[in-house]
Short mmCIF file of C-alpha atoms and ligand atoms in Angstrom, two decimals:
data_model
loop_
_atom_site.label_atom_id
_atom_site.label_comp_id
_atom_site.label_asym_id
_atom_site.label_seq_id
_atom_site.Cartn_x
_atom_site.Cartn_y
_atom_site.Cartn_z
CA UNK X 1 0.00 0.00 0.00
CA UNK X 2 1.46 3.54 -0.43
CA UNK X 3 2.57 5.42 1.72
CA UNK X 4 0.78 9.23 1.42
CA UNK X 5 2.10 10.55 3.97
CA UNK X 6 5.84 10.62 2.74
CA UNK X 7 7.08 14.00 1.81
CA UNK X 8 8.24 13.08 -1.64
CA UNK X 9 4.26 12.11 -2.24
CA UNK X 10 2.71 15.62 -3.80
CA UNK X 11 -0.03 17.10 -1.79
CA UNK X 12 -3.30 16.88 -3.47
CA UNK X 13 -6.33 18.53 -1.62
CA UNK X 14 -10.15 18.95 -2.32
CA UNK X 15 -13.45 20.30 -1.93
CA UNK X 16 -16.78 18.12 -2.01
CA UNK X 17 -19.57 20.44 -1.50
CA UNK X 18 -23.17 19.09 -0.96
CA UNK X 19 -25.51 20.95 -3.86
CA UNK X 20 -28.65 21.26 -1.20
CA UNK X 21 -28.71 24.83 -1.94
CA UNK X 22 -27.17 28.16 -2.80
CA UNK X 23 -22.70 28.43 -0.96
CA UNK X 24 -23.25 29.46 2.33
CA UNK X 25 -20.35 30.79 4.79
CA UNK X 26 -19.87 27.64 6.61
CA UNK X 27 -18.88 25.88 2.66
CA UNK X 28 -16.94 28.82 1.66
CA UNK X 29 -14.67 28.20 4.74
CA UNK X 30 -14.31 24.65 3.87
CA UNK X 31 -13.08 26.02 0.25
CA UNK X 32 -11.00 28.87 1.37
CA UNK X 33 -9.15 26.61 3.79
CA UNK X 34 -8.88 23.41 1.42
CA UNK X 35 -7.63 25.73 -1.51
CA UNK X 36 -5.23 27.88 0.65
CA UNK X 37 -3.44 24.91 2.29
CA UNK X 38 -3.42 23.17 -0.52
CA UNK X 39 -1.77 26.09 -2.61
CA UNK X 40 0.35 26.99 -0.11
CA UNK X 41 2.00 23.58 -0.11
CA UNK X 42 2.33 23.84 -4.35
CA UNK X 43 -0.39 21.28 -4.41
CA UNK X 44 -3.48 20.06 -6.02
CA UNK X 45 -7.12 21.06 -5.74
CA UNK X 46 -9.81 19.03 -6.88
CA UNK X 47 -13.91 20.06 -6.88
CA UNK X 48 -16.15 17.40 -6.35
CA UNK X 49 -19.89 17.70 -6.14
CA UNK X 50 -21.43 14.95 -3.64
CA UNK X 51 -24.65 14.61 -5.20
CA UNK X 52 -25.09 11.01 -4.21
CA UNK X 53 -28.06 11.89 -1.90
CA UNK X 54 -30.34 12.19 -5.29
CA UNK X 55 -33.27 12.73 -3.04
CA UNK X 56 -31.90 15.92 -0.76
CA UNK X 57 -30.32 17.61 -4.10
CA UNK X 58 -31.77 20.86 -5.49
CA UNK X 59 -32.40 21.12 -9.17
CA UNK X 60 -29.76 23.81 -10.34
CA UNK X 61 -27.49 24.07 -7.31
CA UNK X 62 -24.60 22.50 -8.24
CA UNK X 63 -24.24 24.73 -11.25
CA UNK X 64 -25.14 27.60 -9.16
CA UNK X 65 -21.87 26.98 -7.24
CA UNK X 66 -19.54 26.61 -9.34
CA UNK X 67 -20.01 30.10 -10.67
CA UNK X 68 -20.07 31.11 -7.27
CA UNK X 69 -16.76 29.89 -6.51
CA UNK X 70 -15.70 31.32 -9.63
CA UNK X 71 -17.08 34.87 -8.82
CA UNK X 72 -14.80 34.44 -5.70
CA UNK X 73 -11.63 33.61 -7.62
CA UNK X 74 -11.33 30.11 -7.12
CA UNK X 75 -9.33 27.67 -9.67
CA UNK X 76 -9.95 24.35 -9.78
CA UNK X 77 -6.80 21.59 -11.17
CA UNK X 78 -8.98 19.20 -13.92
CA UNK X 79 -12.49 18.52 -14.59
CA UNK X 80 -15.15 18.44 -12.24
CA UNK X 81 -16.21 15.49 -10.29
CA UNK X 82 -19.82 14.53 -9.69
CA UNK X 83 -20.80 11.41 -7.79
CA UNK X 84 -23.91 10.97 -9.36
CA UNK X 85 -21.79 9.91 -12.38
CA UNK X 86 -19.61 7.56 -10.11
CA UNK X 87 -22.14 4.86 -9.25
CA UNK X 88 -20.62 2.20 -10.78
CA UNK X 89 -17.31 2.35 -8.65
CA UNK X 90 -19.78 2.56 -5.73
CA UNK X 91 -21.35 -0.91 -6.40
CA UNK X 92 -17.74 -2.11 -7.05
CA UNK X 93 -16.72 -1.79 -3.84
CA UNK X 94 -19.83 -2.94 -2.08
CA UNK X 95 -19.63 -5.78 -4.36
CA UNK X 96 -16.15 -6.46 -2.55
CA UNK X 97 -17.26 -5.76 0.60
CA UNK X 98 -20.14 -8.12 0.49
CA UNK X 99 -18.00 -10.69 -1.27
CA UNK X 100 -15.77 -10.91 1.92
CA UNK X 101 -18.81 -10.62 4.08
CA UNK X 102 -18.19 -7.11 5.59
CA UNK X 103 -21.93 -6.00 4.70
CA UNK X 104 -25.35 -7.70 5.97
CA UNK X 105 -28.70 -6.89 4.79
CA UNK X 106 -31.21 -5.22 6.84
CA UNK X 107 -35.18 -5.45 7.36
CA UNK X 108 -35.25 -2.33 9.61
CA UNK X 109 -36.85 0.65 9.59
CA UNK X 110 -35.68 3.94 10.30
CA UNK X 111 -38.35 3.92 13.14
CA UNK X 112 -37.12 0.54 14.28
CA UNK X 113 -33.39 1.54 14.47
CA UNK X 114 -34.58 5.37 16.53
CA UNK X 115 -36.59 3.31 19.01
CA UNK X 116 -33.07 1.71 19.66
CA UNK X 117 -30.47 2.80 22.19
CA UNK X 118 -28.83 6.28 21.85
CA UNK X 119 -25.11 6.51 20.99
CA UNK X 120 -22.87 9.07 23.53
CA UNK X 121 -23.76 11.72 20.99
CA UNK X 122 -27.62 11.26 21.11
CA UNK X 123 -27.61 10.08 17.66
CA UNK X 124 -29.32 6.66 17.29
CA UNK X 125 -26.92 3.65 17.50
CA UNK X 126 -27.84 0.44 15.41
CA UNK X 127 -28.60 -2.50 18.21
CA UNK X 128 -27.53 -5.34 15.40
CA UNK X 129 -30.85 -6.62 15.13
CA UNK X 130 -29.75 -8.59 11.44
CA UNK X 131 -26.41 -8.76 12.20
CA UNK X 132 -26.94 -12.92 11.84
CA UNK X 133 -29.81 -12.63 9.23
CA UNK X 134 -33.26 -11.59 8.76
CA UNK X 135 -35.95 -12.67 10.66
CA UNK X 136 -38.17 -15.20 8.70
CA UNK X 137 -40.85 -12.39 6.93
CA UNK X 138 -38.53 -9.94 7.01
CA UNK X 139 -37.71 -7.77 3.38
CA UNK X 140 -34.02 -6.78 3.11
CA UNK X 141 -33.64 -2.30 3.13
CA UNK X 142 -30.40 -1.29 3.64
CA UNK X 143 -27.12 -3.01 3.59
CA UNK X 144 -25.08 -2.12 6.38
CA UNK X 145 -21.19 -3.09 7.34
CA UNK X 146 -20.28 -4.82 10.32
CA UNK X 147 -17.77 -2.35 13.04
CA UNK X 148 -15.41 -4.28 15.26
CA UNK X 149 -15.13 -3.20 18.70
CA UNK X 150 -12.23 -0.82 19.86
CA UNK X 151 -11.12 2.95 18.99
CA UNK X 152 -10.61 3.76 15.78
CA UNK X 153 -7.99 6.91 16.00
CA UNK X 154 -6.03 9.56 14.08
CA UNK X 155 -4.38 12.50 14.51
CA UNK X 156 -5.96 15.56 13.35
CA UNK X 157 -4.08 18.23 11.20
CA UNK X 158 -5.70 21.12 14.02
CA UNK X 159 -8.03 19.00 16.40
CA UNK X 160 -5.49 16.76 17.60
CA UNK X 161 -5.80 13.22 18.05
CA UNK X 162 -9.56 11.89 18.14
CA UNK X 163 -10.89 8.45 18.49
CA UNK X 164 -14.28 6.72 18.50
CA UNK X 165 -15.59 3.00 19.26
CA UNK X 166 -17.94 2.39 16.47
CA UNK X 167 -19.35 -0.76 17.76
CA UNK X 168 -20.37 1.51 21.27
CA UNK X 169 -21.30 4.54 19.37
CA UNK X 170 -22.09 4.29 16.07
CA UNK X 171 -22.97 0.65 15.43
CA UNK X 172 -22.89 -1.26 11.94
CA UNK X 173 -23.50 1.38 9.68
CA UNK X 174 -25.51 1.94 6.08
CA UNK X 175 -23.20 1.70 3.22
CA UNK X 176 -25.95 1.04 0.79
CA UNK X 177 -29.21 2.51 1.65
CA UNK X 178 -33.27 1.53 1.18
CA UNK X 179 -33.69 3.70 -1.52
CA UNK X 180 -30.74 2.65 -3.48
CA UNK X 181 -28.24 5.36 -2.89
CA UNK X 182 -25.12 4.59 -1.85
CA UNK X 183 -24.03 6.08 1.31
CA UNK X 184 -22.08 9.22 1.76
CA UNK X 185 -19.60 7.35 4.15
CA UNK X 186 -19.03 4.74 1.05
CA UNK X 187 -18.81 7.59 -1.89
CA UNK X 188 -16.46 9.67 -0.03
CA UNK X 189 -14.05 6.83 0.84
CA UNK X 190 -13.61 5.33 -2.66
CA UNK X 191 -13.40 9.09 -4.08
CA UNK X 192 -10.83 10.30 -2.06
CA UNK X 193 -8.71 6.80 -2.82
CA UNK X 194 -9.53 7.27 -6.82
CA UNK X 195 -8.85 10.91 -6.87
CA UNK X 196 -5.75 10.16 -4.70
CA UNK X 197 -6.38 13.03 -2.33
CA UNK X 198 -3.55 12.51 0.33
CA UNK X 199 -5.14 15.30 2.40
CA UNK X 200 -8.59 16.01 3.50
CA UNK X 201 -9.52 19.77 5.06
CA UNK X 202 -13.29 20.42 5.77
CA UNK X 203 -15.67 21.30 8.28
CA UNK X 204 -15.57 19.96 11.96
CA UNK X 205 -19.21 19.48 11.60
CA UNK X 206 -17.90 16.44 9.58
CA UNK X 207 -15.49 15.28 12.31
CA UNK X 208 -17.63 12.56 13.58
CA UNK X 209 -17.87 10.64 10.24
CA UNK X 210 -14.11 10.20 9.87
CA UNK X 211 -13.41 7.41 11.68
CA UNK X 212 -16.38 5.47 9.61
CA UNK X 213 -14.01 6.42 6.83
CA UNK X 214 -11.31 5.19 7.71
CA UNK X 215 -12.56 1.86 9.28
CA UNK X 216 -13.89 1.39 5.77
CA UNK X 217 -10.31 2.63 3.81
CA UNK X 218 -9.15 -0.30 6.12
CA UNK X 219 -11.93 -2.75 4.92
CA UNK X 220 -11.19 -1.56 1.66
CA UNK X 221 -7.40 -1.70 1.44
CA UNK X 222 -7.92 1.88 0.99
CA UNK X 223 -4.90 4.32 1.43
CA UNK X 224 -5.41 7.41 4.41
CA UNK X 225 -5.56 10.19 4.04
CA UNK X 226 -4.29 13.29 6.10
CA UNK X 227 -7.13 14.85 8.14
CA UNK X 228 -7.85 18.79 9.22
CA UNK X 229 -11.03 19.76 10.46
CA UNK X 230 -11.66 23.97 10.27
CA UNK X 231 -14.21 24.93 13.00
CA UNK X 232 -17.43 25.03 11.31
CA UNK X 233 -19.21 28.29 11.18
CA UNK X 234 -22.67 28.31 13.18
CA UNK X 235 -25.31 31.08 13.56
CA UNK X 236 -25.12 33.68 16.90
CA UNK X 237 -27.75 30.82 18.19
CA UNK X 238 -25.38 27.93 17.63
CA UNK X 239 -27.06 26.05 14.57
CA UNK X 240 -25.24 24.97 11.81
CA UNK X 241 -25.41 27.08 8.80
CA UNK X 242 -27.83 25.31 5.85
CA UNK X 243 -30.34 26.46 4.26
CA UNK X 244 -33.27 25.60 7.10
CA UNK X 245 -31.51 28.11 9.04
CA UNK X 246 -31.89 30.34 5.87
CA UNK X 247 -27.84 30.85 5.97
CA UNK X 248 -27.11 34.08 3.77
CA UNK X 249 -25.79 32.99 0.38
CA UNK X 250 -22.44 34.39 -0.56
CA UNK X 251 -23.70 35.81 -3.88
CA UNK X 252 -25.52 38.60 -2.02
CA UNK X 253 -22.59 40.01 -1.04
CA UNK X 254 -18.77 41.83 -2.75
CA UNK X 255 -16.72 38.57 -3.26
CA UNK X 256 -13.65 40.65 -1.61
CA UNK X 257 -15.81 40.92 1.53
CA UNK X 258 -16.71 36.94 1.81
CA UNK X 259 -12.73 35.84 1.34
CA UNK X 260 -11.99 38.39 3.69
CA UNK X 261 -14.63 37.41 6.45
CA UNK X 262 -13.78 34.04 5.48
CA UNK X 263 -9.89 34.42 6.16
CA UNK X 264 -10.52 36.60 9.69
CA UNK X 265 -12.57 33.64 10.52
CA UNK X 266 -10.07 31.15 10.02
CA UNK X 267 -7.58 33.22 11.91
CA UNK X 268 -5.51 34.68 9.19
CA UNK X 269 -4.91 38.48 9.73
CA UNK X 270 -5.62 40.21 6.42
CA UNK X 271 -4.19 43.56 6.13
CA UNK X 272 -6.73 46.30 5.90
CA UNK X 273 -5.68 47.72 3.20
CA UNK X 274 -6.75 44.60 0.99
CA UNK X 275 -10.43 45.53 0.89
CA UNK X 276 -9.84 47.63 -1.74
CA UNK X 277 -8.27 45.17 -3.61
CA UNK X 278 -9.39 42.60 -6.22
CA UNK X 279 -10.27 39.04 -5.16
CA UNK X 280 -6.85 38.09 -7.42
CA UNK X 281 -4.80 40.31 -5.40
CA UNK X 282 -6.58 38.76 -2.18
CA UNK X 283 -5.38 35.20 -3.07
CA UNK X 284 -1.94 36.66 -4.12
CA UNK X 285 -1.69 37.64 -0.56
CA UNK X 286 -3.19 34.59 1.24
CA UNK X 287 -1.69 31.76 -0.24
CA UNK X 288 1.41 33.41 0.94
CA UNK X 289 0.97 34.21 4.15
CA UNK X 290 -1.42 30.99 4.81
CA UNK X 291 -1.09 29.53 8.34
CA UNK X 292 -2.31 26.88 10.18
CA UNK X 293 -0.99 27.83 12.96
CA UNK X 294 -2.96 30.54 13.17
CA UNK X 295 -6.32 28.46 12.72
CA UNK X 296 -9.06 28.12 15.63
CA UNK X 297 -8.44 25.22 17.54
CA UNK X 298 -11.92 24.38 18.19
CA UNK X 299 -14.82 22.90 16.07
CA UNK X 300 -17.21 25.29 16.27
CA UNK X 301 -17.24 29.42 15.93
CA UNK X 302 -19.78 31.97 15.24
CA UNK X 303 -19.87 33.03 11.65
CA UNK X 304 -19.48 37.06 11.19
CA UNK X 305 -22.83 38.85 11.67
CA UNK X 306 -24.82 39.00 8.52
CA UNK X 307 -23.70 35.40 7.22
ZN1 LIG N 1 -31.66 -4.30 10.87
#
């Protein structure tokens, strides 16, 4: 397996925005801190569209970003990636995982599997009712992969090091779901081995899905990548910026402003005197001066009033 963590291995970075609706702060800080420490280190920046939820996507949003990002100066190495296009190396590697009996199929409901116990972060955890087959009667929904008990680790590029049980906390977990999809976990892991991304840098509201991806990279024989997680940007009442808690879209605003607020958010110290520059000049001066160092150590921080 290769090593990716070797220095002689060239850093290659990316973005994988969700089209649910129109950029919102807490994506653009995802972007500005993927594409700045992945410039900063001379390396490469992918785009990737996770559109593999089909059901939660909005008609038009995808392209909608893009030009966003583009407004704001952003340049992208190679062609765009969509999942939605990617389904066949999905169902390869389930197809691998079910041939060495990782997955199981599952009769339960979503109902059935709330009722259940409550992991330590109040999210439901799966009890393992199918885990030795269905129950005579019982149709097949999802198809979920067995966990193994005992921490899954790694060290975080800003967080430091994290672990999680997933057999206490998480349970076996979807990888292909009742309506067909495959699983975010599952699309994730097999693009970030394909695209060869060697290091990850996104939100910390994504934090507690890493070590599902790397406990699958490990089912998979999947190289690991390097993970940072930014402090995700929440509202003055603590929610999560989306679009249910109507989250300002970037586009309503000078794209000079949003790098800006999105570089004093992540701690870098812009000199005044660039907000009456251009966004190129802006970049110019980040990608320099980029430093994570200088980041939040925390995973959550109020976004700037207005966002
Ligand atoms: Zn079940």
């Amino acid at each position: 397996m290769p090593r990716i963590d070797a220095p002689d291995v060239p850093y290659r970075g990316r973005f994988a925005p969700s089209p649910t609706g129109p950029l919102h702060f807490g994506s653009l800080v995802a972007a500005v801190g993927s594409y700045l420490d992945a410039r900063a280190a001379g390396g490469t920046w992918l785009l990737r569209i996770e559109d593999v939820d089909a059901p939660r996507m909005v008609k038009g949003a995808a392209e909608a970003m893009l030009r966003t990002l583009e407004r704001l100066g952003f340049a992208w190495d190679g062609e765009v990636e969509y999942q939605s296009r990617r389904t066949a190396h999905y169902l390869a590697a389930f197809e691998r995982l079910k041939l060495a009996g990782r997955v199981f199929a599952c009769a339960c409901s979503r109902r059935e599997v709330t009722d259940s116990a409550l992991g330590p972060d109040g999210a439901p955890r799966y009890p393992g009712t199918c885990r030795q087959g269905l129950a005579p009667g019982r149709q097949a929904r999802a198809w979920r992969l067995r966990v193994e008990p005992g921490q899954v680790c790694f060290d975080d590029g800003l967080q430091g090091r994290l672990c999680q049980d997933l057999a206490a906390e998480v349970g076996d977990f979807v990888v292909l779901r009742a309506d067909g999809c495959f699983a975010y976990q599952l699309a994730v892991v097999v693009d970030d081995a394909e695209q060869g991304v060697t290091q990850v840098v996104r939100g910390a509201d994504l934090v507690d899905s890493t070590p599902r991806q790397i406990f699958l990279q490990q089912q998979l024989g999947l190289p690991r990548p390097a993970y940072l997680h930014l402090p995700a940007a929440v509202s003055a009442a603590g929610e999560k910026l989306s679009k249910q808690t109507r989250a300002a879209a970037i586009d309503g605003r000078p794209p000079q402003a949003a790098l800006l607020d999105a570089l004093v958010f992540l701690g870098q110290r812009p000199p005044g005197a660039l907000a009456e520059s251009g966004v190129d000049e802006i970049w110019r001066w980040a990608i320099a001066n980029w430093d994570r160092r200088r980041l939040p150590r925390c995973r959550f921080a109020n976004a700037p009033a207005g966002y």
